[in-house]
JSON list of C-alpha atoms and ligand atoms in Angstrom, two decimals:
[
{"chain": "Y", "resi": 20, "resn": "UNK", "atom": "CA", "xyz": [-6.26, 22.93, 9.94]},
{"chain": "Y", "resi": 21, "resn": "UNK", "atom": "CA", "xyz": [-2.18, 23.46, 11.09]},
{"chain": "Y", "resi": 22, "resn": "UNK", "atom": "CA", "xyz": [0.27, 21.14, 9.58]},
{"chain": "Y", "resi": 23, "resn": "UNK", "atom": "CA", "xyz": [1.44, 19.09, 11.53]},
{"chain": "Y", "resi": 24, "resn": "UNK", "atom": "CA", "xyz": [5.20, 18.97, 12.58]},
{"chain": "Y", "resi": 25, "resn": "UNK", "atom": "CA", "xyz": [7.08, 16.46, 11.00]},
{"chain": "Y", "resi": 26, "resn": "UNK", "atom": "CA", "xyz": [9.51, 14.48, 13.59]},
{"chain": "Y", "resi": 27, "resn": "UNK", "atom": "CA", "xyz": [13.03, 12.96, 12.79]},
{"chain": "Y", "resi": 28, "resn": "UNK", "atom": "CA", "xyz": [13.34, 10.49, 8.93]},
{"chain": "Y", "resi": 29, "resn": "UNK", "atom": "CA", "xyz": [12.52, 7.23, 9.40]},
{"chain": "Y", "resi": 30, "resn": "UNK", "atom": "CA", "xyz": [13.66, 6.17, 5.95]},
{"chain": "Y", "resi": 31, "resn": "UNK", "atom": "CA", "xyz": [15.27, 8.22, 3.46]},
{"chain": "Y", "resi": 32, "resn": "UNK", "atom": "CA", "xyz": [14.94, 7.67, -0.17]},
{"chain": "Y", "resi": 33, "resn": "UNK", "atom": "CA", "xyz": [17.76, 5.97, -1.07]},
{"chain": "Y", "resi": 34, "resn": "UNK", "atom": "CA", "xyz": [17.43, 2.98, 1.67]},
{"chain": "Y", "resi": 35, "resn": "UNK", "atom": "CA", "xyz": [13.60, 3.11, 0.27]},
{"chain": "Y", "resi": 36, "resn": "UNK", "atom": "CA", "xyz": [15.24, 2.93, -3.12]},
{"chain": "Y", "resi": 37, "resn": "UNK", "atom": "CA", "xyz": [17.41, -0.21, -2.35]},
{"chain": "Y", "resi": 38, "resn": "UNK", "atom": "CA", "xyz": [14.85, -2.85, -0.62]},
{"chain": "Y", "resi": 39, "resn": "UNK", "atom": "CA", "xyz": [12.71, -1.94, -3.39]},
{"chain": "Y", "resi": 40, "resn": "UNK", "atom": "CA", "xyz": [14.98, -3.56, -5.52]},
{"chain": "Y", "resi": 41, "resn": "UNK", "atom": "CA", "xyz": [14.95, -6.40, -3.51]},
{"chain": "Y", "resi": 42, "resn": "UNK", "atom": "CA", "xyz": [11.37, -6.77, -3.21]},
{"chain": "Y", "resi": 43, "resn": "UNK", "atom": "CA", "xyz": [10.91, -6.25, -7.35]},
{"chain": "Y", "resi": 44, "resn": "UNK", "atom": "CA", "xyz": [13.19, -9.09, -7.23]},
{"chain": "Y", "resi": 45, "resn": "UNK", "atom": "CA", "xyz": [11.23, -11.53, -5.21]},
{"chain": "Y", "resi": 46, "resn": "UNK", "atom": "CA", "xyz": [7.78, -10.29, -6.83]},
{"chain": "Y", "resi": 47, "resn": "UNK", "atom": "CA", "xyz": [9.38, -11.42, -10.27]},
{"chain": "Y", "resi": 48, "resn": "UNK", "atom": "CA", "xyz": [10.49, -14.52, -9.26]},
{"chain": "Y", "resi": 49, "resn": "UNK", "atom": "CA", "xyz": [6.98, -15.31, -8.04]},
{"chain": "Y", "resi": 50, "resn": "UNK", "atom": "CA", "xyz": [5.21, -14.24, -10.62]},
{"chain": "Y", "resi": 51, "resn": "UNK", "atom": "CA", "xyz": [7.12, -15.12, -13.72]},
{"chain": "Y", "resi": 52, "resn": "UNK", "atom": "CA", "xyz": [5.19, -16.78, -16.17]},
{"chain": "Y", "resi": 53, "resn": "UNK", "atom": "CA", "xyz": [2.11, -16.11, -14.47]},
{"chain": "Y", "resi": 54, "resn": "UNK", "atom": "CA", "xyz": [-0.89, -13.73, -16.08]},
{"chain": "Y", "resi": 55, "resn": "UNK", "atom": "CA", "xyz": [-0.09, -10.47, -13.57]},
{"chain": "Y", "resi": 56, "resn": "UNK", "atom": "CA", "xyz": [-2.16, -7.76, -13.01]},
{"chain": "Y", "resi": 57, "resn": "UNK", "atom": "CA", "xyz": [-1.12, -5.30, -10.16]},
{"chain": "Y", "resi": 58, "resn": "UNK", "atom": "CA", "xyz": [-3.37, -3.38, -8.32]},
{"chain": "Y", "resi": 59, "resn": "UNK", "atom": "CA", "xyz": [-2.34, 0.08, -6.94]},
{"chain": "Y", "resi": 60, "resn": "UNK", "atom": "CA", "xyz": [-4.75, 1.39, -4.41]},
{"chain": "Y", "resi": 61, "resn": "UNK", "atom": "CA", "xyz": [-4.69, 5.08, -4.05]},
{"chain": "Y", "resi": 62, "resn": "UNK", "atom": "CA", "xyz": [-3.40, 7.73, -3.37]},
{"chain": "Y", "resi": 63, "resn": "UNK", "atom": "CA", "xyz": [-0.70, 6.33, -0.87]},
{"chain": "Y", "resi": 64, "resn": "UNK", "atom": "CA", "xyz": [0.61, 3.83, -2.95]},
{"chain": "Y", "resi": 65, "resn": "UNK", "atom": "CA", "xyz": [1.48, 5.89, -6.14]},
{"chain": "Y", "resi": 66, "resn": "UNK", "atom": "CA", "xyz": [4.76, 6.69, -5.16]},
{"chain": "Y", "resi": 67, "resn": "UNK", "atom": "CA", "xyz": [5.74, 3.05, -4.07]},
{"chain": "Y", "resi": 68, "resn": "UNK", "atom": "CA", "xyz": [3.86, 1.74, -7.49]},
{"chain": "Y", "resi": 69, "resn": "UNK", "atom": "CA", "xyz": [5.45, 3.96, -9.79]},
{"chain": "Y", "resi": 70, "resn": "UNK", "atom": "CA", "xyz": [8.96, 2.95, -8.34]},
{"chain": "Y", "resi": 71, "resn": "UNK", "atom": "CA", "xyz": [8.34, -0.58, -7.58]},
{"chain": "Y", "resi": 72, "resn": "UNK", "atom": "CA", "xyz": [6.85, -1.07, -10.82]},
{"chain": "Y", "resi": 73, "resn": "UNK", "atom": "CA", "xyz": [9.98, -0.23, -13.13]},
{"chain": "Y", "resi": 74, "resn": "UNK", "atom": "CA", "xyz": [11.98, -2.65, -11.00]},
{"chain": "Y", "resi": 75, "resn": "UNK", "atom": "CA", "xyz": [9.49, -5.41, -12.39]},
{"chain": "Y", "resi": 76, "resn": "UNK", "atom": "CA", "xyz": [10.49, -6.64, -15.73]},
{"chain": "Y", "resi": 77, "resn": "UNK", "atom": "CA", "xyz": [7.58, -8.67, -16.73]},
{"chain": "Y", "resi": 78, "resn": "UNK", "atom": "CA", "xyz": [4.54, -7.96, -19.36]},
{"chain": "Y", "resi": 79, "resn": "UNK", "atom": "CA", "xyz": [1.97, -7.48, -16.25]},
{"chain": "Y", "resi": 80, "resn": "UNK", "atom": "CA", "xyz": [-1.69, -5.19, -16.52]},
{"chain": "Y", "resi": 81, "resn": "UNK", "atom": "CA", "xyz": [-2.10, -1.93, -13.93]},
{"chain": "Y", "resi": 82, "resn": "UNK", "atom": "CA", "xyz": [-5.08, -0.85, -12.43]},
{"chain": "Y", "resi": 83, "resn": "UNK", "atom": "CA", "xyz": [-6.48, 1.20, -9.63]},
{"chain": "Y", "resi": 84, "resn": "UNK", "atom": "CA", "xyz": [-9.06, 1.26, -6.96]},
{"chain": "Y", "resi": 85, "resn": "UNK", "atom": "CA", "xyz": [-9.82, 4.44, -4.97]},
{"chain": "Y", "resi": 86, "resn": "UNK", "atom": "CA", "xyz": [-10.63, 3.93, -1.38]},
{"chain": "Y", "resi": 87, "resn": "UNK", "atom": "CA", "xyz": [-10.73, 6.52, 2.01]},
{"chain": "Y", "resi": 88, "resn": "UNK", "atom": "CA", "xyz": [-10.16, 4.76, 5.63]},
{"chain": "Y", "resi": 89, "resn": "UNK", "atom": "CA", "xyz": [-8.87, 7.45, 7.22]},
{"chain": "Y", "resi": 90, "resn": "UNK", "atom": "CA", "xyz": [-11.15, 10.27, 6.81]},
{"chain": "Y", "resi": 91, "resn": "UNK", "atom": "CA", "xyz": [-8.49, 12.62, 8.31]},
{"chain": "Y", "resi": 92, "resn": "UNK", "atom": "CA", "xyz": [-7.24, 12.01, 11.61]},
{"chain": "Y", "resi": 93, "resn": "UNK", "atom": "CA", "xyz": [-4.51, 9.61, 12.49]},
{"chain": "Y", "resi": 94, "resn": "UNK", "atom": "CA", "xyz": [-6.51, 6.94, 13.42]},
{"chain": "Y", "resi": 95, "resn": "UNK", "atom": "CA", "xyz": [-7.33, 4.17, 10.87]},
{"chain": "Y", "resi": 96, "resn": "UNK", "atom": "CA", "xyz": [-11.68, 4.56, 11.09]},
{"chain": "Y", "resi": 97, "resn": "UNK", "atom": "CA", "xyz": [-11.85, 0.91, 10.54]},
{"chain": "Y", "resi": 98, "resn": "UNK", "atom": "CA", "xyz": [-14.27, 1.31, 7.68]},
{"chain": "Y", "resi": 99, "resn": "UNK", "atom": "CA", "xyz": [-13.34, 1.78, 4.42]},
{"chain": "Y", "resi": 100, "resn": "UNK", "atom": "CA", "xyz": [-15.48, 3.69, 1.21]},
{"chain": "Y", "resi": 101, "resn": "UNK", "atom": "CA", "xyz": [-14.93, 2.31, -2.33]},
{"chain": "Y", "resi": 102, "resn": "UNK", "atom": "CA", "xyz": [-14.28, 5.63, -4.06]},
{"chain": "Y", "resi": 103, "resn": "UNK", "atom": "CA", "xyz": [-15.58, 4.16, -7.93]},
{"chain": "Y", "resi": 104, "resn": "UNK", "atom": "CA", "xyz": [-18.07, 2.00, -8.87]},
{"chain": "Y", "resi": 105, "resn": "UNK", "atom": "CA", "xyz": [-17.17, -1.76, -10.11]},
{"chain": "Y", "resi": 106, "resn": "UNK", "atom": "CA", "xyz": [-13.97, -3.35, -10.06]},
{"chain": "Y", "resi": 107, "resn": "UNK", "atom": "CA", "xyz": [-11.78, -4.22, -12.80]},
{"chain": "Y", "resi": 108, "resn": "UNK", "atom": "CA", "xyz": [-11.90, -7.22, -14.73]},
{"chain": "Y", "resi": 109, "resn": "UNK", "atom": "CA", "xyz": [-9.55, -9.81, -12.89]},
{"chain": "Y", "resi": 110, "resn": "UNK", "atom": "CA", "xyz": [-10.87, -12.88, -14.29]},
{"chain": "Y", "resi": 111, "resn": "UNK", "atom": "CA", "xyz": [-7.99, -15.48, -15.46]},
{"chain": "Y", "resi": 112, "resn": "UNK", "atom": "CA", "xyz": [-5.17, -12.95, -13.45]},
{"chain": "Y", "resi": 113, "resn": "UNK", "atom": "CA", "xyz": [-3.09, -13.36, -10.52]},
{"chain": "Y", "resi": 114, "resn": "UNK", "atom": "CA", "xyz": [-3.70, -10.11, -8.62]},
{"chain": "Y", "resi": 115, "resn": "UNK", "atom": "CA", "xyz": [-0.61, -8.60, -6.29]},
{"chain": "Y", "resi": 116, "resn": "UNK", "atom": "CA", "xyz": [-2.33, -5.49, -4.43]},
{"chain": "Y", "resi": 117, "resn": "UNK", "atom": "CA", "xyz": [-0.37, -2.87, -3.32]},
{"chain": "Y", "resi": 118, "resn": "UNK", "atom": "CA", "xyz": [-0.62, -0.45, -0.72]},
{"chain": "Y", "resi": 119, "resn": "UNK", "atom": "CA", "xyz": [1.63, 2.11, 1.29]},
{"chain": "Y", "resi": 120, "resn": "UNK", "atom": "CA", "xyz": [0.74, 0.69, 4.91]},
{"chain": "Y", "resi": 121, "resn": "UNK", "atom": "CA", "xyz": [-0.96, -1.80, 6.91]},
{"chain": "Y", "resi": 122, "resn": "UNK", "atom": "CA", "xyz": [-2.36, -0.56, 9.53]},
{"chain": "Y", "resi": 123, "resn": "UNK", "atom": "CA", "xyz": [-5.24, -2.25, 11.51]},
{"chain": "Y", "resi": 124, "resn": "UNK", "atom": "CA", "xyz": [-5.45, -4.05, 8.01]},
{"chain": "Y", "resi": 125, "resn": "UNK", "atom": "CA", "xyz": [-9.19, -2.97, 7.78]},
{"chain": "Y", "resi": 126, "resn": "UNK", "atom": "CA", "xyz": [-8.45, -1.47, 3.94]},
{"chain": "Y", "resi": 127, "resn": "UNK", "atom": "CA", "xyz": [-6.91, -4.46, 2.56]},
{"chain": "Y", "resi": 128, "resn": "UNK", "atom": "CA", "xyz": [-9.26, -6.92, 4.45]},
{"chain": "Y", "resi": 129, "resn": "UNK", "atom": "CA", "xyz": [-12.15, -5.33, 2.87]},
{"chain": "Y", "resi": 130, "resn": "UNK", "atom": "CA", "xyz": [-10.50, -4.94, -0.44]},
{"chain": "Y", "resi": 131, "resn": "UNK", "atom": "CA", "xyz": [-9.56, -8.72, -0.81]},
{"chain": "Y", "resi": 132, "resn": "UNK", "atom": "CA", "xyz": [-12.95, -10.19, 0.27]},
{"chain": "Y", "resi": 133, "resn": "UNK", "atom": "CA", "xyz": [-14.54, -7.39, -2.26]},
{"chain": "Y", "resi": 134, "resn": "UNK", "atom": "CA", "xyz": [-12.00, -9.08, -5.26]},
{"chain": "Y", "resi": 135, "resn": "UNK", "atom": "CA", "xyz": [-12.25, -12.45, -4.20]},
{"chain": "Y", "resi": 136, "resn": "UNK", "atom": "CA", "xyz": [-16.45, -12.35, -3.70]},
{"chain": "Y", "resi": 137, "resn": "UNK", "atom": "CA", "xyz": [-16.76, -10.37, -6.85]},
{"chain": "Y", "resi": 138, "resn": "UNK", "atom": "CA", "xyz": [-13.95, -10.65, -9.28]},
{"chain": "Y", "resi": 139, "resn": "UNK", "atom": "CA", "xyz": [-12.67, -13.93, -8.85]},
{"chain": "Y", "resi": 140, "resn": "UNK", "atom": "CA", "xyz": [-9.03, -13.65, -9.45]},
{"chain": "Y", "resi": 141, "resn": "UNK", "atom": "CA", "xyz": [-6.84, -16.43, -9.75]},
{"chain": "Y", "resi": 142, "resn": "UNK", "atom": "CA", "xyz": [-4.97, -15.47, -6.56]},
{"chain": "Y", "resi": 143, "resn": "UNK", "atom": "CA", "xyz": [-4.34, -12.47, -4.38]},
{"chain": "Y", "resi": 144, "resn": "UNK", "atom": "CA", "xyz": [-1.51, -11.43, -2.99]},
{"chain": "Y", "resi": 145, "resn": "UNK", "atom": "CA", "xyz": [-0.85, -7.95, -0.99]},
{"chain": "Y", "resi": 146, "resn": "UNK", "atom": "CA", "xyz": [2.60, -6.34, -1.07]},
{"chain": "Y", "resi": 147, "resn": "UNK", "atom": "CA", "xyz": [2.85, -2.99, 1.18]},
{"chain": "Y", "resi": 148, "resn": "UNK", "atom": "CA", "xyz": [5.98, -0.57, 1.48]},
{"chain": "Y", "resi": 149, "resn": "UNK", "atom": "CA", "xyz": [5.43, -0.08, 5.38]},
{"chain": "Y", "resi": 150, "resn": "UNK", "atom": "CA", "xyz": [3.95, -2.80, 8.04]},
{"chain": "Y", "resi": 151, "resn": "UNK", "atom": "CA", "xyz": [3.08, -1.02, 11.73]},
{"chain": "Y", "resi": 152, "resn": "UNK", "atom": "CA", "xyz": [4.48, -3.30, 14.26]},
{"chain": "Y", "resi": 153, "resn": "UNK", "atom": "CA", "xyz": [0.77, -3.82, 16.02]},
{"chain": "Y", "resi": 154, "resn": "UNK", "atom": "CA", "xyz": [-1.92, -5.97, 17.07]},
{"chain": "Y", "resi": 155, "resn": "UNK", "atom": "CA", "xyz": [-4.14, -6.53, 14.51]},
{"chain": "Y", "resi": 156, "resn": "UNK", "atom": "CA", "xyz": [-7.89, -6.07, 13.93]},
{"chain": "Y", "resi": 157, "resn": "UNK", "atom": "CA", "xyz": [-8.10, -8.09, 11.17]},
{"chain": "Y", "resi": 158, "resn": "UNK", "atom": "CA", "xyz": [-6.51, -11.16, 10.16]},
{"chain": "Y", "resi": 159, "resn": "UNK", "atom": "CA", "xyz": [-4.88, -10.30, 6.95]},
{"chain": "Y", "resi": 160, "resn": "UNK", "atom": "CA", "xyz": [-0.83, -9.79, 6.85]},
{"chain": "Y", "resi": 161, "resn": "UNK", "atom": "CA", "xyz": [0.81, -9.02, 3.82]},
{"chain": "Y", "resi": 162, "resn": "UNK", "atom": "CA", "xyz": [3.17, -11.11, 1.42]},
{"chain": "Y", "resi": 163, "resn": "UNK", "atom": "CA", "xyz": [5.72, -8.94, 0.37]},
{"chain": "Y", "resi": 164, "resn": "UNK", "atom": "CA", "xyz": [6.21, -6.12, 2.75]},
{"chain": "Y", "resi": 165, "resn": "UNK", "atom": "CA", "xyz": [9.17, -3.31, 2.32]},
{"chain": "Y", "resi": 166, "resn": "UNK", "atom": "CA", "xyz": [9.61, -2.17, 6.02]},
{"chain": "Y", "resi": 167, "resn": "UNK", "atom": "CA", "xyz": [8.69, -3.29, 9.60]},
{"chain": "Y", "resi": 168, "resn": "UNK", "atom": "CA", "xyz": [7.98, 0.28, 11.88]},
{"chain": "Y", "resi": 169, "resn": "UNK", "atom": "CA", "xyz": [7.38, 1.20, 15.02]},
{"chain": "Y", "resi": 170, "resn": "UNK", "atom": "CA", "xyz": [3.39, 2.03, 15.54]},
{"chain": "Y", "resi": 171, "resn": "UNK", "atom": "CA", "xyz": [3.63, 6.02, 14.77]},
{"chain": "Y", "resi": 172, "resn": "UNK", "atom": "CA", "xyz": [2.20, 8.02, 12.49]},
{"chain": "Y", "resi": 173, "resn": "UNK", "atom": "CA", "xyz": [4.42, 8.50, 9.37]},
{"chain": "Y", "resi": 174, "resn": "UNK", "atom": "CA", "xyz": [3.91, 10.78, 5.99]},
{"chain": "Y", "resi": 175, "resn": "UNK", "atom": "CA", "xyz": [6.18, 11.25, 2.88]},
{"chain": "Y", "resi": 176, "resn": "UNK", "atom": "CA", "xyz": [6.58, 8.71, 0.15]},
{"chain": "Y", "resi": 177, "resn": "UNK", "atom": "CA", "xyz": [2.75, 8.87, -0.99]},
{"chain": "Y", "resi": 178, "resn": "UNK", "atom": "CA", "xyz": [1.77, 8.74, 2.42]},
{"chain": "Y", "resi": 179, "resn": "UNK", "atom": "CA", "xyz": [-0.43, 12.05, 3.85]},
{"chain": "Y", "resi": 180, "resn": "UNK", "atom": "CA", "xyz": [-1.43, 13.27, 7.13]},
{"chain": "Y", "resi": 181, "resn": "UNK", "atom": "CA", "xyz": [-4.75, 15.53, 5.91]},
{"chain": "Y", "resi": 182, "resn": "UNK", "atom": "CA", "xyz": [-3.80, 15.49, 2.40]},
{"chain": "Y", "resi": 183, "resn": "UNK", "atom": "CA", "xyz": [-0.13, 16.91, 3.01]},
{"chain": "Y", "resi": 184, "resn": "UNK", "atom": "CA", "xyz": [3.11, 15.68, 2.83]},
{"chain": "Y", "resi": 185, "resn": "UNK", "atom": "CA", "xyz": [2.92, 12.77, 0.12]},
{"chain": "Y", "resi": 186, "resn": "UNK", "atom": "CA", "xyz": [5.61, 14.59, -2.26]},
{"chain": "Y", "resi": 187, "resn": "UNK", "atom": "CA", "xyz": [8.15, 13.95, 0.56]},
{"chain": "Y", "resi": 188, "resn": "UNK", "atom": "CA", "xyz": [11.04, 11.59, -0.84]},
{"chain": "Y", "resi": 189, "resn": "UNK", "atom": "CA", "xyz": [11.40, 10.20, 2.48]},
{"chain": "Y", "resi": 190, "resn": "UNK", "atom": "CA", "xyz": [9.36, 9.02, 5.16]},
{"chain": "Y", "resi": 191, "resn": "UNK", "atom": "CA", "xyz": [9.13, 10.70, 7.89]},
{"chain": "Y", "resi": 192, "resn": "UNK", "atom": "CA", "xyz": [7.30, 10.40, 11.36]},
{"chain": "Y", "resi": 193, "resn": "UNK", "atom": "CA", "xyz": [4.64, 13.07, 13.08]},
{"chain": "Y", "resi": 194, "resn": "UNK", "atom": "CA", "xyz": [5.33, 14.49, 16.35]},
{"chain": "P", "resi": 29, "resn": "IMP", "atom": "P1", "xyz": [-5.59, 0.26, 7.86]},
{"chain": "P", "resi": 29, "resn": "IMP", "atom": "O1", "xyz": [-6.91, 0.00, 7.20]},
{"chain": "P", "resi": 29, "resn": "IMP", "atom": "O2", "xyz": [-5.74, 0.64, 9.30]},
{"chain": "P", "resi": 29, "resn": "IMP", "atom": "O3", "xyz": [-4.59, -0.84, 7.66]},
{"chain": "P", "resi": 29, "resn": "IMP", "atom": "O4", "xyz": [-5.03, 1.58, 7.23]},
{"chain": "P", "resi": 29, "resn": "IMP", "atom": "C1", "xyz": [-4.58, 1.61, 5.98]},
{"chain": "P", "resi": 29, "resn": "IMP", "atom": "C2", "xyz": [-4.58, 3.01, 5.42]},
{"chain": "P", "resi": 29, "resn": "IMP", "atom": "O5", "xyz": [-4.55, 4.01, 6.43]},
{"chain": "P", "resi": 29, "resn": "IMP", "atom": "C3", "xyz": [-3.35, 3.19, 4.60]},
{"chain": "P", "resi": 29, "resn": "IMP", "atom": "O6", "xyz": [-3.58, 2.82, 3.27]},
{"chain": "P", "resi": 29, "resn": "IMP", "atom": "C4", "xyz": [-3.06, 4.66, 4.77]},
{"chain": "P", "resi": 29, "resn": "IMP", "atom": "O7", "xyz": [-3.73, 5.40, 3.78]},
{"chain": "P", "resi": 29, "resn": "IMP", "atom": "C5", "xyz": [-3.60, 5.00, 6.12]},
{"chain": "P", "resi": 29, "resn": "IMP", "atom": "N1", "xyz": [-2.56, 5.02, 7.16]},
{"chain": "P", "resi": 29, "resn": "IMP", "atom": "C6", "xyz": [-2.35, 4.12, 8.16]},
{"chain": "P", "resi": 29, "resn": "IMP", "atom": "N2", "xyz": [-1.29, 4.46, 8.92]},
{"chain": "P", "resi": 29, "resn": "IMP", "atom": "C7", "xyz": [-0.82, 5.61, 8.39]},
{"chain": "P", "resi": 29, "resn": "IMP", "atom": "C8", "xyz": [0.29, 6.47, 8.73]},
{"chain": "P", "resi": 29, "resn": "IMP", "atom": "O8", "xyz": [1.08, 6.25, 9.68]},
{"chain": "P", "resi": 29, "resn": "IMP", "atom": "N3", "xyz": [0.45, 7.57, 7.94]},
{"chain": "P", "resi": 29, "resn": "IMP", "atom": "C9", "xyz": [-0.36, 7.86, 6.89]},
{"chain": "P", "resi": 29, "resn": "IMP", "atom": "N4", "xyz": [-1.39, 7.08, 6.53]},
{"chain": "P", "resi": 29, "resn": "IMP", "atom": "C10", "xyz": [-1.62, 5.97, 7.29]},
{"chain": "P", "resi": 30, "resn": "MG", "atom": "MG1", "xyz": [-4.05, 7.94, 3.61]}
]
């Protein structure tokens, strides 16, 4: 399969690098005090987890959860596959999900209703790097979100088109 051909940078690293510092901020205010464990659902969110993370100075528990909705093209399938078996224990935590982009909002729909019918967390919340400026098919926004975009297609930053492009340190979009 040809790469595709990457179009002009939406956002470059270091105005990634600065509202994440501003979004640490608010996630610590809010969950200060509170028994935190953050969910990073991969493999688009590693990058924004790994950097958001270190901006977020409170004792909090990581885990991970391995889903596919895209299953290659550039249009979200709408149904998502639970990679791993189980979930991790989330009883007595407040769970902040994070995730590169929402999209339709399919993947974090299902992933919410899957923790809150099976794992009965004290609360979850859903913090992306990127929300698509769309109509969506589910009703699920996100709490803490790092940028509004246009609705294109965008790689770099953790985010992949066909399994390339997610060591980019900016985000770019595809022609
Ligand atoms: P949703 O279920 O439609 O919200 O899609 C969420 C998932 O689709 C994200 O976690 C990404 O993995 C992927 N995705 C959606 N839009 C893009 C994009 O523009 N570039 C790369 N991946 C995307
Ligand atoms: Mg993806």
């Amino acid at each position: 399969m040809m790469r595709a051909e990457l179009g002009p940078t939406l956002l470059d690293a270091a105005t990634i690098a600065a509202r994440l510092d501003g979004l640490a901020c608010e996630i610590t205010a809010f969950y200060k005090g509170k028994p935190l464990t953050v969910l990073a659902i991969l493999n688009g969110s590693l990058l924004f987890a790994a950097d958001l993370l270190r901006r977020i100075p409170l004792p909090l528990r990581l885990e991970t959860l391995n889903v596919a909705s895209y299953h290659g093209g550039m249009e979200s399938s709408g149904w998502v596959t639970f990679l791993q078996d189980g979930l991790p224990d989330f009883a007595g935590r407040h769970v902040l999900v994070l995730d590169d982009i929402l999209d339709t909002g399919c993947t974090l729909q299902a992933i919410r209703q899957r923790l809150v019918a099976e794992a009965a967390p004290l609360s979850v919340r859903v913090a992306v790097l990127l929300r698509k400026n769309k109509p969506r098919a589910q009703p699920l926004d996100a709490d803490y979100v790092g940028f509004d975009i246009d609705d294109a297609f965008v790689v770099g930053y953790g985010l992949d088109h066909q399994g390339h492009y997610r060591n980019l340190p900016d985000v770019r979009v595809v022609r």
